[in-house]
Short mmCIF file of C-alpha atoms and ligand atoms in Angstrom, two decimals:
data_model
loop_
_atom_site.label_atom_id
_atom_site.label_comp_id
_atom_site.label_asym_id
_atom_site.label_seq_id
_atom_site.Cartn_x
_atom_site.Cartn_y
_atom_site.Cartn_z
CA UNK M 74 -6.76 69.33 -47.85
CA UNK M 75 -9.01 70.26 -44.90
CA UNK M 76 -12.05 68.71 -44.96
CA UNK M 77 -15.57 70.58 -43.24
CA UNK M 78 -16.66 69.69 -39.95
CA UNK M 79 -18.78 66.80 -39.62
CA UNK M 80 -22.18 68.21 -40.02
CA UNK M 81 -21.53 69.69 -43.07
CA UNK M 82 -19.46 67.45 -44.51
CA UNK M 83 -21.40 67.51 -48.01
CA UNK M 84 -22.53 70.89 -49.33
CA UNK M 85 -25.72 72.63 -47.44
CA UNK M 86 -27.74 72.51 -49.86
CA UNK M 87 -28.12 68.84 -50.40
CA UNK M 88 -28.62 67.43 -47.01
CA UNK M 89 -31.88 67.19 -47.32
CA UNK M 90 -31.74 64.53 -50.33
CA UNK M 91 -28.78 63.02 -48.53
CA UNK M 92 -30.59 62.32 -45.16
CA UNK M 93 -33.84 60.99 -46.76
CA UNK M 94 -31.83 58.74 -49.11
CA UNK M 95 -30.21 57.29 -45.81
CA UNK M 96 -33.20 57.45 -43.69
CA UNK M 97 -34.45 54.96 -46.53
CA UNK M 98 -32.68 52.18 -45.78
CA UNK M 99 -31.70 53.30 -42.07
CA UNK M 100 -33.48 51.27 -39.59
CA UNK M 101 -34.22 53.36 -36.15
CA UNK M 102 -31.98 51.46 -34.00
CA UNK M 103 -29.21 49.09 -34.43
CA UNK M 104 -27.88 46.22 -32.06
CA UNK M 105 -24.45 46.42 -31.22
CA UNK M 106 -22.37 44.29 -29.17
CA UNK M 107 -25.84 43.20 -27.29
CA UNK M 108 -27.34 46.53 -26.96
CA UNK M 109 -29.79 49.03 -28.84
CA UNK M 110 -28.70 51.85 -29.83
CA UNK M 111 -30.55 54.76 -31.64
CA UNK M 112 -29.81 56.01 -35.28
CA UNK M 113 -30.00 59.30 -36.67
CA UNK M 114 -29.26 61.43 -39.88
CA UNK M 115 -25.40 60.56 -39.48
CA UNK M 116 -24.96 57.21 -39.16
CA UNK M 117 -22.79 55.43 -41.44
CA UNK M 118 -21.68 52.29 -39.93
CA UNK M 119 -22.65 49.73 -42.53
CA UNK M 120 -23.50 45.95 -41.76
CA UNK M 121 -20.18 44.85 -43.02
CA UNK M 122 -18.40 46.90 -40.59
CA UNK M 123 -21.25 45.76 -38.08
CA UNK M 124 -19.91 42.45 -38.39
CA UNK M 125 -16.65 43.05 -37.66
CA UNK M 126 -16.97 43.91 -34.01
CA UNK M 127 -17.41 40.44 -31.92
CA UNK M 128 -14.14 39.11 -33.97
CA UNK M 129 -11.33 40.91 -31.70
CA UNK M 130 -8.37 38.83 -33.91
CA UNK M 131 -5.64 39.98 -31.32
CA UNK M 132 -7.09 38.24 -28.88
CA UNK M 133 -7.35 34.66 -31.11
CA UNK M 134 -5.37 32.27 -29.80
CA UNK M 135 -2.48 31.61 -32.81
CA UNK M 136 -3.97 34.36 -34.53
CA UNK M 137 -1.25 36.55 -36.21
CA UNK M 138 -1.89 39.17 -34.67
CA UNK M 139 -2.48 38.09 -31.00
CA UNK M 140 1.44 36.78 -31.15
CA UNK M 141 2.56 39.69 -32.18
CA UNK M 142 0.51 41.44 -29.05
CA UNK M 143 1.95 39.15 -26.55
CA UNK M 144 5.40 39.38 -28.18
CA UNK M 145 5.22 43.51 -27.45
CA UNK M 146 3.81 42.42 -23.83
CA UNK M 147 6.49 40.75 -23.30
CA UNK M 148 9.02 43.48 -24.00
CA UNK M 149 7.05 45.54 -22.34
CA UNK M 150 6.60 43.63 -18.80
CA UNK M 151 5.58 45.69 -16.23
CA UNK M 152 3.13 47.45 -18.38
CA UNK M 153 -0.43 46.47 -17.57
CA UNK M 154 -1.64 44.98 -20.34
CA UNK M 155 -5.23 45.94 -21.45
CA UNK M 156 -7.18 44.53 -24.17
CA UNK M 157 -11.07 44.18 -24.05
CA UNK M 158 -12.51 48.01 -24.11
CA UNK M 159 -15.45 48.55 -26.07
CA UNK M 160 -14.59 50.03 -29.62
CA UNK M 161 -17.98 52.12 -29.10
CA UNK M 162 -16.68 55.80 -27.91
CA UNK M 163 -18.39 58.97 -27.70
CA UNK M 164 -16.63 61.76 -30.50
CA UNK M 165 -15.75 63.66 -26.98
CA UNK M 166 -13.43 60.79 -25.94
CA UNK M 167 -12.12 59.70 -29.70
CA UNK M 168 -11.29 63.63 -30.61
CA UNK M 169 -12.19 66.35 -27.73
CA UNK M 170 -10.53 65.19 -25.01
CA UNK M 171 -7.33 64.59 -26.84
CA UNK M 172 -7.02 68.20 -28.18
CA UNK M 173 -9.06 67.59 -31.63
CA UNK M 174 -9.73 70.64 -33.17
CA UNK M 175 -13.61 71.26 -33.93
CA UNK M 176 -12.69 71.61 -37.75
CA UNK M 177 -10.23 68.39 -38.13
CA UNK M 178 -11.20 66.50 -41.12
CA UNK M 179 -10.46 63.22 -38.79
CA UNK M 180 -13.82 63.87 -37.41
CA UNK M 181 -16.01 64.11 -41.07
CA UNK M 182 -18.30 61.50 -41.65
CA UNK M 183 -16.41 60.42 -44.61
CA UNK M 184 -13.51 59.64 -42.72
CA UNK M 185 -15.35 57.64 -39.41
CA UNK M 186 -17.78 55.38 -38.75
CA UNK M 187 -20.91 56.93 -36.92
CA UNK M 188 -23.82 54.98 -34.89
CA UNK M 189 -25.25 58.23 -33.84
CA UNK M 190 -23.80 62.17 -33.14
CA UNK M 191 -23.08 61.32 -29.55
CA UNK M 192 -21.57 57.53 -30.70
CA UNK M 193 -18.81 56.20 -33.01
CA UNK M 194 -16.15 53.81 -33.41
CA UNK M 195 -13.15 54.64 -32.16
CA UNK M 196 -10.65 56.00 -35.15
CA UNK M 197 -7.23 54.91 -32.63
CA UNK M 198 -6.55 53.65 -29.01
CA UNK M 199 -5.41 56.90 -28.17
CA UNK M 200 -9.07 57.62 -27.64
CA UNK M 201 -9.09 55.18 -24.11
CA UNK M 202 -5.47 57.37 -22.71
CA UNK M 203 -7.62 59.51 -20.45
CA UNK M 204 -9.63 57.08 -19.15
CA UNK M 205 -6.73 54.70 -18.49
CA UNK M 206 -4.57 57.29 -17.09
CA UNK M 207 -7.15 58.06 -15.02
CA UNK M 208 -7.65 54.76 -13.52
CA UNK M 209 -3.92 55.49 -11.94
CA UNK M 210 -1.89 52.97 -14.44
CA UNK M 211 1.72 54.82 -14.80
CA UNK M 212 2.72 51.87 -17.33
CA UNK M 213 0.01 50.13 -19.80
CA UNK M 214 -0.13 49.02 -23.26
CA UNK M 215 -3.89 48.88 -24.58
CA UNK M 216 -5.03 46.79 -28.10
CA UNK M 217 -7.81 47.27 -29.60
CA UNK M 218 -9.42 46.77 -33.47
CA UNK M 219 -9.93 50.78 -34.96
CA UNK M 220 -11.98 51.98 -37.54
CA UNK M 221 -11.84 54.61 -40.39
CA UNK M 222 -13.36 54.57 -43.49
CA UNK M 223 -10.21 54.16 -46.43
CA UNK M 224 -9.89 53.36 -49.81
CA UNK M 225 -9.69 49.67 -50.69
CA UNK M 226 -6.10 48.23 -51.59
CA UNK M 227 -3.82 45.38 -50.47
CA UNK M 228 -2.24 47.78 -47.26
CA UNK M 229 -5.92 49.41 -46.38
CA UNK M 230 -8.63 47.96 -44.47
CA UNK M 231 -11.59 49.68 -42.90
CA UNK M 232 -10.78 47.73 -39.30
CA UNK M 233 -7.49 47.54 -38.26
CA UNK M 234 -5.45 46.83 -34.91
CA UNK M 235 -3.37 49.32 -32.47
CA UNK M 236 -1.42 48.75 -29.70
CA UNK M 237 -1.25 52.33 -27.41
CA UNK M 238 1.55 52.45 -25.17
CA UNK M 239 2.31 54.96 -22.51
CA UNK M 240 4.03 55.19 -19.51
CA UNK M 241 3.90 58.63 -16.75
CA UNK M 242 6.79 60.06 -14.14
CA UNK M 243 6.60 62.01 -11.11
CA UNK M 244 7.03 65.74 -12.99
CA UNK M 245 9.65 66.11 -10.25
CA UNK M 246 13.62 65.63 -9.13
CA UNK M 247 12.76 61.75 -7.66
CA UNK M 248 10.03 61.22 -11.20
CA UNK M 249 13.33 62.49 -12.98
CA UNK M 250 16.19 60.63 -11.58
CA UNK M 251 14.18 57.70 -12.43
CA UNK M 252 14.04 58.21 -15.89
CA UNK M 253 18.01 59.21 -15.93
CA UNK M 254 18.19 55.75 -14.73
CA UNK M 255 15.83 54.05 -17.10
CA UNK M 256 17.66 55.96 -19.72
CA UNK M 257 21.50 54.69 -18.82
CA UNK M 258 19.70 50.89 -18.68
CA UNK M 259 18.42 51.61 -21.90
CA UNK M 260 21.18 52.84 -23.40
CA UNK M 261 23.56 50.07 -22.34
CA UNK M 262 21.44 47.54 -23.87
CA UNK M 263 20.99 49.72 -27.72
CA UNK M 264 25.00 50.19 -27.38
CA UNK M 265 25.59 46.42 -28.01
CA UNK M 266 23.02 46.11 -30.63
CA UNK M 267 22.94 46.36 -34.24
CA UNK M 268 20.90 49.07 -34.78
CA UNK M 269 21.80 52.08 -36.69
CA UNK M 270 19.40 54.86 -35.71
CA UNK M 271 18.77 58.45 -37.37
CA UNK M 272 17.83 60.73 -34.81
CA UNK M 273 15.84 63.92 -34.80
CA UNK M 274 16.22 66.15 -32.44
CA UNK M 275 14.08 65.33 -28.86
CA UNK M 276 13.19 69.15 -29.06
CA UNK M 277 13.37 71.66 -30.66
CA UNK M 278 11.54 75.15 -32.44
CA UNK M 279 9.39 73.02 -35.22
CA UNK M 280 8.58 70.61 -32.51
CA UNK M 281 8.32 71.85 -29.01
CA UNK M 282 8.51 70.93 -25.58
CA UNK M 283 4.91 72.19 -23.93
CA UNK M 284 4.93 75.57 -22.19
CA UNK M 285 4.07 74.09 -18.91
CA UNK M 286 7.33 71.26 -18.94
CA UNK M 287 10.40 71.92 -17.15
CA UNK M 288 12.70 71.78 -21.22
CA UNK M 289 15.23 69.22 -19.30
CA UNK M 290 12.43 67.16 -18.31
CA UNK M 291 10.69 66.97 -21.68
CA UNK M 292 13.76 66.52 -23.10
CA UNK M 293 14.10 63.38 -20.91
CA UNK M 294 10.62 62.02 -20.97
CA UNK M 295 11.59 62.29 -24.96
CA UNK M 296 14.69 60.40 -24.79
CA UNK M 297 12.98 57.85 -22.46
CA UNK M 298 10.84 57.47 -25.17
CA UNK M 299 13.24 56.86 -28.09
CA UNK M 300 15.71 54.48 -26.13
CA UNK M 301 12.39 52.31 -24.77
CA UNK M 302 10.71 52.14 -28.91
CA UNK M 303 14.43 51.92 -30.37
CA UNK M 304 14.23 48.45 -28.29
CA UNK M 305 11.01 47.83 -29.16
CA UNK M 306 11.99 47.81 -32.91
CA UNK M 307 15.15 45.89 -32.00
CA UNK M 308 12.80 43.05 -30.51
CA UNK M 309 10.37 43.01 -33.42
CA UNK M 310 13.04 43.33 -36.26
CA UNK M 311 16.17 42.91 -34.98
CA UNK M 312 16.35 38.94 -35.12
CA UNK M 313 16.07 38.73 -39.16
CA UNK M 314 19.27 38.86 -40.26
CA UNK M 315 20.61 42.40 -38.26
CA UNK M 316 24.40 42.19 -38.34
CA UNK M 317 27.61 44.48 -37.99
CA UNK M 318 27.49 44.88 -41.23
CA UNK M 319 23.75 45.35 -42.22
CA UNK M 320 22.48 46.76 -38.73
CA UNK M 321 18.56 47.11 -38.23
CA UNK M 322 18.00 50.87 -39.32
CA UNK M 323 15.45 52.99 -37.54
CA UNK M 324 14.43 56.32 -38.48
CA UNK M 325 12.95 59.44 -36.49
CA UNK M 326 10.43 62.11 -37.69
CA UNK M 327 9.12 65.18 -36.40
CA UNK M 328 5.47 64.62 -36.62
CA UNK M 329 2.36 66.18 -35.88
CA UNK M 330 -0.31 64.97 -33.21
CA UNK M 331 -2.85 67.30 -31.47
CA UNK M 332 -2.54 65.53 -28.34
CA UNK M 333 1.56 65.13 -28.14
CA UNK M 334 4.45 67.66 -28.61
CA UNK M 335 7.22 67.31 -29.06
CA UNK M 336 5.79 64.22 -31.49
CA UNK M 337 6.93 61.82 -33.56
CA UNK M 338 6.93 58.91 -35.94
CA UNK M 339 9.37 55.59 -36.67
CA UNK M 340 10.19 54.26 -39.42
CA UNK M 341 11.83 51.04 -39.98
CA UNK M 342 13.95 50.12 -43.26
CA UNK M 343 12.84 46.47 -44.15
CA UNK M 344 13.73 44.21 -47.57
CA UNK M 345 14.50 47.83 -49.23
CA UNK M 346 11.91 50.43 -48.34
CA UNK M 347 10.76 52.67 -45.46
CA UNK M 348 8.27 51.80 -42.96
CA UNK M 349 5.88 53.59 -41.06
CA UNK M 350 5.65 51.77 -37.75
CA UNK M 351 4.07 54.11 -35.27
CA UNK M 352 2.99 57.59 -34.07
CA UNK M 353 4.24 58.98 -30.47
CA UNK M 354 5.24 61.91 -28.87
CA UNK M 355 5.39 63.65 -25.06
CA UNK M 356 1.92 63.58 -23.53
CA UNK M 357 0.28 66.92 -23.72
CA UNK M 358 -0.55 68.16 -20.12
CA UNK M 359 -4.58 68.72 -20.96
CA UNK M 360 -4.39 65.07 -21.22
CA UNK M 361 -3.11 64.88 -18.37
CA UNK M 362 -5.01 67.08 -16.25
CA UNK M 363 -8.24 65.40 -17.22
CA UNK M 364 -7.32 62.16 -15.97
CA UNK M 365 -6.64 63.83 -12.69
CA UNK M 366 -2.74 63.21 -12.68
CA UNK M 367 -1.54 66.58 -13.37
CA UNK M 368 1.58 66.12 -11.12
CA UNK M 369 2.85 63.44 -14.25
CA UNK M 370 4.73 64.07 -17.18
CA UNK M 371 5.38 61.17 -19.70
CA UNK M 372 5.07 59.67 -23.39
CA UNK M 373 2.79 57.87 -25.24
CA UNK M 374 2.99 55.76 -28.85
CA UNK M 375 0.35 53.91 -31.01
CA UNK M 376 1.24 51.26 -33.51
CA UNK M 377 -0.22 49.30 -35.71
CA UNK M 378 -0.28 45.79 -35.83
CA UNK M 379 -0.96 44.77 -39.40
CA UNK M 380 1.78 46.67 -40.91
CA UNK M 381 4.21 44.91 -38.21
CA UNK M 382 2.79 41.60 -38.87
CA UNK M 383 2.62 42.29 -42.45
CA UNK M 384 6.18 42.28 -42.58
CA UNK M 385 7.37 39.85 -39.98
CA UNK M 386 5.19 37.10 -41.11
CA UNK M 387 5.62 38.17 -45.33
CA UNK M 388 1.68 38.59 -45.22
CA UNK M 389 0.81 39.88 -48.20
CA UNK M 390 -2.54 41.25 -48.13
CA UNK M 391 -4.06 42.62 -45.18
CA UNK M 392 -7.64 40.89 -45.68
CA UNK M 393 -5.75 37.49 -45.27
CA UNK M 394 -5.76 38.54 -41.68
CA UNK M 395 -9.82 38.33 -41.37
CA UNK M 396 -9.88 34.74 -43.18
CA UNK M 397 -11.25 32.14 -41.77
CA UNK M 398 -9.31 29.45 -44.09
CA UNK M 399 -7.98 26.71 -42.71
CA UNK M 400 -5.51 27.05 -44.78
CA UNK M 401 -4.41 30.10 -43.36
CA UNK M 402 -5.06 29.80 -39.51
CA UNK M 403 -3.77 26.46 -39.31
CA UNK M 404 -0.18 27.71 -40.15
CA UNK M 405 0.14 29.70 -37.04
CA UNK M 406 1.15 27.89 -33.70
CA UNK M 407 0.66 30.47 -30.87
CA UNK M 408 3.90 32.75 -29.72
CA UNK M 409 5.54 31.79 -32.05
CA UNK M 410 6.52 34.35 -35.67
CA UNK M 411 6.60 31.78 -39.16
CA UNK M 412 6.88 32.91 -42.93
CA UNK M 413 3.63 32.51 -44.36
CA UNK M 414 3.35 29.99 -47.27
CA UNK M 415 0.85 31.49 -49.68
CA UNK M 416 -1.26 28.88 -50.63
CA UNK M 417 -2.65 30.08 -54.20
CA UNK M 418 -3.36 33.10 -55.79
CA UNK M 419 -6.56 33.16 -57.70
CA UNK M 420 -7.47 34.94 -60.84
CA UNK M 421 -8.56 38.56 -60.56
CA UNK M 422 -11.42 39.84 -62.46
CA UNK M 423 -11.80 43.32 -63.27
CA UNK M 424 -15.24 45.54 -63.68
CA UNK M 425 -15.51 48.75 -64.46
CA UNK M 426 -18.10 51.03 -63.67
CA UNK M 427 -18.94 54.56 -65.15
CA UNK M 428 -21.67 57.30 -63.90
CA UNK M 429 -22.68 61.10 -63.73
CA UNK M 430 -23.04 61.32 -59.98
CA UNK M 431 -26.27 63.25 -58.81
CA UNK M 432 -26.11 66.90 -58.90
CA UNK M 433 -27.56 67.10 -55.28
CA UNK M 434 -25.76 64.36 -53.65
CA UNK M 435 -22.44 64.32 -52.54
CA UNK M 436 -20.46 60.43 -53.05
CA UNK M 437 -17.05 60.57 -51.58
CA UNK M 438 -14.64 58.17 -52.56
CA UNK M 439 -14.81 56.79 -49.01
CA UNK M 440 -18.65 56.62 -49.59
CA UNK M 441 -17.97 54.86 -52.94
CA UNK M 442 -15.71 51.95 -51.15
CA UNK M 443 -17.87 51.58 -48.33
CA UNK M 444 -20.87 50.40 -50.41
CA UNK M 445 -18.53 48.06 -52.25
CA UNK M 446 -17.59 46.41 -49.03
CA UNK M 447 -20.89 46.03 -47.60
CA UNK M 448 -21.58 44.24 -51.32
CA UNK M 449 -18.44 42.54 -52.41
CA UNK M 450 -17.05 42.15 -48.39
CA UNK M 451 -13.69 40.58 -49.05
CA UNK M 452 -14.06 40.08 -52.55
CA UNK M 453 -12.31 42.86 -53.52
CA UNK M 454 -8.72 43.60 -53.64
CA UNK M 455 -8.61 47.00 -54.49
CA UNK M 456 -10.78 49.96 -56.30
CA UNK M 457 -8.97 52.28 -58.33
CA UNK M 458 -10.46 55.65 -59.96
CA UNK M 459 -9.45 55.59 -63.40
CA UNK M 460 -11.48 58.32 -64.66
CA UNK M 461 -12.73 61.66 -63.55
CA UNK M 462 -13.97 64.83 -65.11
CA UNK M 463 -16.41 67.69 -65.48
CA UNK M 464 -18.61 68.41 -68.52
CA UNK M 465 -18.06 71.37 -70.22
CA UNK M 466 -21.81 72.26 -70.89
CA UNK M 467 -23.43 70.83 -68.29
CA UNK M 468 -21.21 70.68 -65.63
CA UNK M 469 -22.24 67.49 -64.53
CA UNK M 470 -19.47 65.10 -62.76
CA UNK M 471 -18.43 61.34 -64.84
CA UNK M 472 -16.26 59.11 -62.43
CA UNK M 473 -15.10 55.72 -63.90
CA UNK M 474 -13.64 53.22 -61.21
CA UNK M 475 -12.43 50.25 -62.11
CA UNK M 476 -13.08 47.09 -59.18
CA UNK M 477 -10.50 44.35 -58.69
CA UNK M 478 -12.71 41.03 -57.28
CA UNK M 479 -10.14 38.54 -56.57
CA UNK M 480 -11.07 35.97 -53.42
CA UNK M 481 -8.05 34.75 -51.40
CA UNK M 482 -10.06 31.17 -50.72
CA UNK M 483 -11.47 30.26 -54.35
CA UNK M 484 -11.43 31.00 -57.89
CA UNK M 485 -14.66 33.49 -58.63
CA UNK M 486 -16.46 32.71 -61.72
CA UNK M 487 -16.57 35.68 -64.50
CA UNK M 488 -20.94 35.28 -63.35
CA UNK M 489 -20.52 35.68 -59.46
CA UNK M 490 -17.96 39.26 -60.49
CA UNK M 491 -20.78 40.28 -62.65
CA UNK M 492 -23.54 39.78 -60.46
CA UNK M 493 -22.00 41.13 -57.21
CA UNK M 494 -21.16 44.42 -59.70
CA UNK M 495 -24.71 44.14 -60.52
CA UNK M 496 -25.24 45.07 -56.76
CA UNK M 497 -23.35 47.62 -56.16
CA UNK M 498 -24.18 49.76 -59.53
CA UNK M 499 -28.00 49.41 -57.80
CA UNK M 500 -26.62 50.53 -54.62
CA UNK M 501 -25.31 53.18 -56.12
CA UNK M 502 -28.09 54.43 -58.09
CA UNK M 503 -30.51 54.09 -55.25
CA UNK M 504 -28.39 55.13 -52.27
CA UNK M 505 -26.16 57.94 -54.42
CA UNK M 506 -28.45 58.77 -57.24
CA UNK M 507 -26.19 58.03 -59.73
CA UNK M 508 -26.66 57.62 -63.59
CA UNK M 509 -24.77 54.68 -65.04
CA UNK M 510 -22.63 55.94 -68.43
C1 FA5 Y 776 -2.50 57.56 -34.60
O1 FA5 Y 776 -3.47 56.83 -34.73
C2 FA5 Y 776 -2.12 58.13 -33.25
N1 FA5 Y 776 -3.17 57.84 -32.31
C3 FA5 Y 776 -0.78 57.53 -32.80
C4 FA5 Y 776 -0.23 58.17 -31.54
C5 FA5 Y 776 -0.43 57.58 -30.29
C6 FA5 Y 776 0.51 59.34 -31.61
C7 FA5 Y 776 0.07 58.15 -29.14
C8 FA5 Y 776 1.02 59.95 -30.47
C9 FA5 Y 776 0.81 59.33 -29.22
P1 FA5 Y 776 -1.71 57.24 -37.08
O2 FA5 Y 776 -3.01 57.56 -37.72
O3 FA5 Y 776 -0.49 57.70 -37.78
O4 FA5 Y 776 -1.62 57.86 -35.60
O5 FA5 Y 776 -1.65 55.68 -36.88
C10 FA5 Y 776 -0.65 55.07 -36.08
C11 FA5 Y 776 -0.15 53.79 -36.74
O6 FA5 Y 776 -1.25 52.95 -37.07
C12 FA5 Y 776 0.55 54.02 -38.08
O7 FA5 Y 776 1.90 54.35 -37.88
C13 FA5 Y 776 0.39 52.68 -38.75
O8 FA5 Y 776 1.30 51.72 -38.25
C14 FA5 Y 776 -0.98 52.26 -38.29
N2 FA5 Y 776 -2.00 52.61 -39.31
C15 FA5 Y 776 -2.54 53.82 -39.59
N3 FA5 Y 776 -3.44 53.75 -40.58
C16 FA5 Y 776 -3.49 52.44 -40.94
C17 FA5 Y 776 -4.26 51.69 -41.90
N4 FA5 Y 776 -5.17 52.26 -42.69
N5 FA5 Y 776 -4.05 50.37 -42.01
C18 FA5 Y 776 -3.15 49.75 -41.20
N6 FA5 Y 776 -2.40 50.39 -40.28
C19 FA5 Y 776 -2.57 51.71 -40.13
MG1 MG Y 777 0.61 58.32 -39.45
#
């Protein structure tokens, strides 16, 4: 479904209730990162997220995901390596300079985190390609933590960590011959593998080269860019167990990106199901042009860390990578990829909570998880909806979701569930209007 556009992201006519009810509790300006910075009617970033920013876990020292980072480094190296720009972006840079559309429902303030109109946090790392191009890096890989606003469940987190990589040609006969090279290297070294890859093709009339590319060189730059991630994967997942017989198997996709075509995505078959690894695709030339290298052609691909880690290290929930429990950090020796040894799983305690929303104020289900976070923080393993629907007569809206507290570190008494539930049904009330059931 396609969302509005930002400003009008809940219906017209109750903005005005929805902008006093945040203007309640919104203070005028919030520190970030050691500066001040002014709020306004669509801010949404919420203290929980707030505190979230100094962390940077992929560059922790044995942290999870910092081995994993230097691990794609070092398959990777002579790509510069890039890992300490600010998450703060402007919308321009995040969505506009990649080709956003003004509607896409990417840029609604249910879906991102807002200090200000002019100032958010950036949604992927695709949002720093012009400015790195720019800075005249052919090769780099850049990590960064990147924030949307999600549901809450074992695989979603509202802060979460990509790797971008990209590397640029000469867009002529020399820029090409070097990638024909790069190509036959690349080749050689997938032919002795076992890897078993479904291909897609590199171009073609649902997925097109870009009217200004030579179609042999895009279809090069696109090859480039299968044989160099088909490696990639072959690093990351080839050691466990690929053999002649059960080969590593790697799947292509056409996808969709605004700021790549032809585009695509990789999936990875691991312990019995599909995996979404990573987005990619041939730069688009506007993206180019910006950054002042318009005489480039070349590829691009963001991943995400978690879901990678997730698997290699058997994590199996992805707030275990924001603990601070010894019992947790102290497994991991840096560089080096171990099974985690789950040390307990507590008792869950369910709490359901039902409400007519307010006739005049939107609540998104994004809205609805957010204010559990900012209560419960990592508390909670997951929210489900259980119940929705419309009355007849008064056509008033009852939602019923259904909270899952469950702390990886301690067993949570049935007292501490209900009083933290206590919270957020007051939140609720006062921030969304709603009338408990
Ligand atoms: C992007 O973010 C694009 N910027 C990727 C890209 C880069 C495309 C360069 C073309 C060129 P997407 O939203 O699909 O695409 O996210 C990319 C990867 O991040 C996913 O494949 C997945 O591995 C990871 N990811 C996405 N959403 C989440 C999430 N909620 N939690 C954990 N990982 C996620
Ligand atoms: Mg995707």
């Amino acid at each position: 479904m396609q969302r509005p556009r930002l400003a009008l992201s809940f219906p017209r006519f109750c903005v005005r209730r929805r902008i006093s009810a945040l203007a309640n509790g919104r203070p005028s300006s919030l520190e970030i990162l050691g500066e001040r910075y002014p709020t306004d009617e669509v801010t949404n970033i919420t203290p929980a997220i707030l505190a979230k920013l100094p962390l940077r876990l992929h560059t922790r020292p044995a942290h999870p995901l910092n081995t994993l980072r230097t691990l794609i480094e070092s398959h990777f190296p002579d790509f510069t390596p890039l890992s300490s720009l600010s998450p703060l972006v402007t919308p321009f840079k995040n969505f506009d300079e990649l080709s956003f559309p003004p509607d896409h429902p990417g840029r609604a303030v249910t879906d991102s985190y807002y200090i200000n109109k002019n100032l958010m946090l950036r949604t992927h790392t695709s949002a720093h390609e012009v400015e790195v191009f720019r800075r005249g890096a052919d090769k780099w890989l850049l990590t960064a933590d990147v924030y949307r606003r999600d549901e809450i469940d074992g695989s979603h987190y509202p802060v979460f960590h990509q790797m971008e990589g990209a590397r640029i040609f000469a867009a002529d006969a020399a820029g090409m011959r070097a990638v024909e090279e790069d190509n036959a290297r690349l080749r050689a070294r997938l032919a002795e593998a076992n890897i078993e890859i479904e291909d897609v093709p590199h171009v073609s009339g649902t997925n097109p080269a870009q009217a200004t590319h030579d179609p042999v060189h895009a279809e090069l730059v696109a090859q480039n860019l299968k044989l160099s991630l088909n490696g990639l994967m072959l690093t990351l997942f080839g050691g466990a167990g690929a053999s002649r017989e059960a080969p590593l198997r790697v799947r292509w996709i056409e996808a969709y990106f605004p700021f790549t075509t032809p585009s695509f995505e990789v999936e990875v078959f691991f312990r019995g199901k599909w995996l979404e690894i990573l987005g990619s695709g041939v730069v688009r030339q506007a993206t180019l042009d910006t950054a002042n290298v318009s005489n480039k052609i070349g590829w691009a691909f963001g991943l995400g860390l978690e879901r990678i880690a997730m698997i290699l290290y058997s994590i199996p929930d992805i707030r275990l990578f924001w603990s601070t429990d010894e019992r947790f950090l102290s497994q991991f020796t840096d560089k080096k990829i171990t099974t985690f040894q789950p040390y307990s799983k507590y008792p869950s305690c369910f709490k359901d909570v039902s409400f007519w929303t307010a006739q005049d104020i939107a609540l998104h289900e994004n809205d609805f998880c957010d204010v559990v976070r900012d209560v419960a923080g990592d508390l909670v393993e997951d929210v489900l909806k259980i119940d929705s629907f419309v009355h007849p007569k008064t056509s008033r809206t009852s939602l019923c979701y259904r909270i899952n507290y469950r702390s990886m570190d301690r067993s949570l008494s049935n007292e501490e569930a209900n009083e933290i539930q206590a919270q957020v049904v007051d939140r609720l009330k006062q921030q969304f209007g709603v009338e408990i059931r």
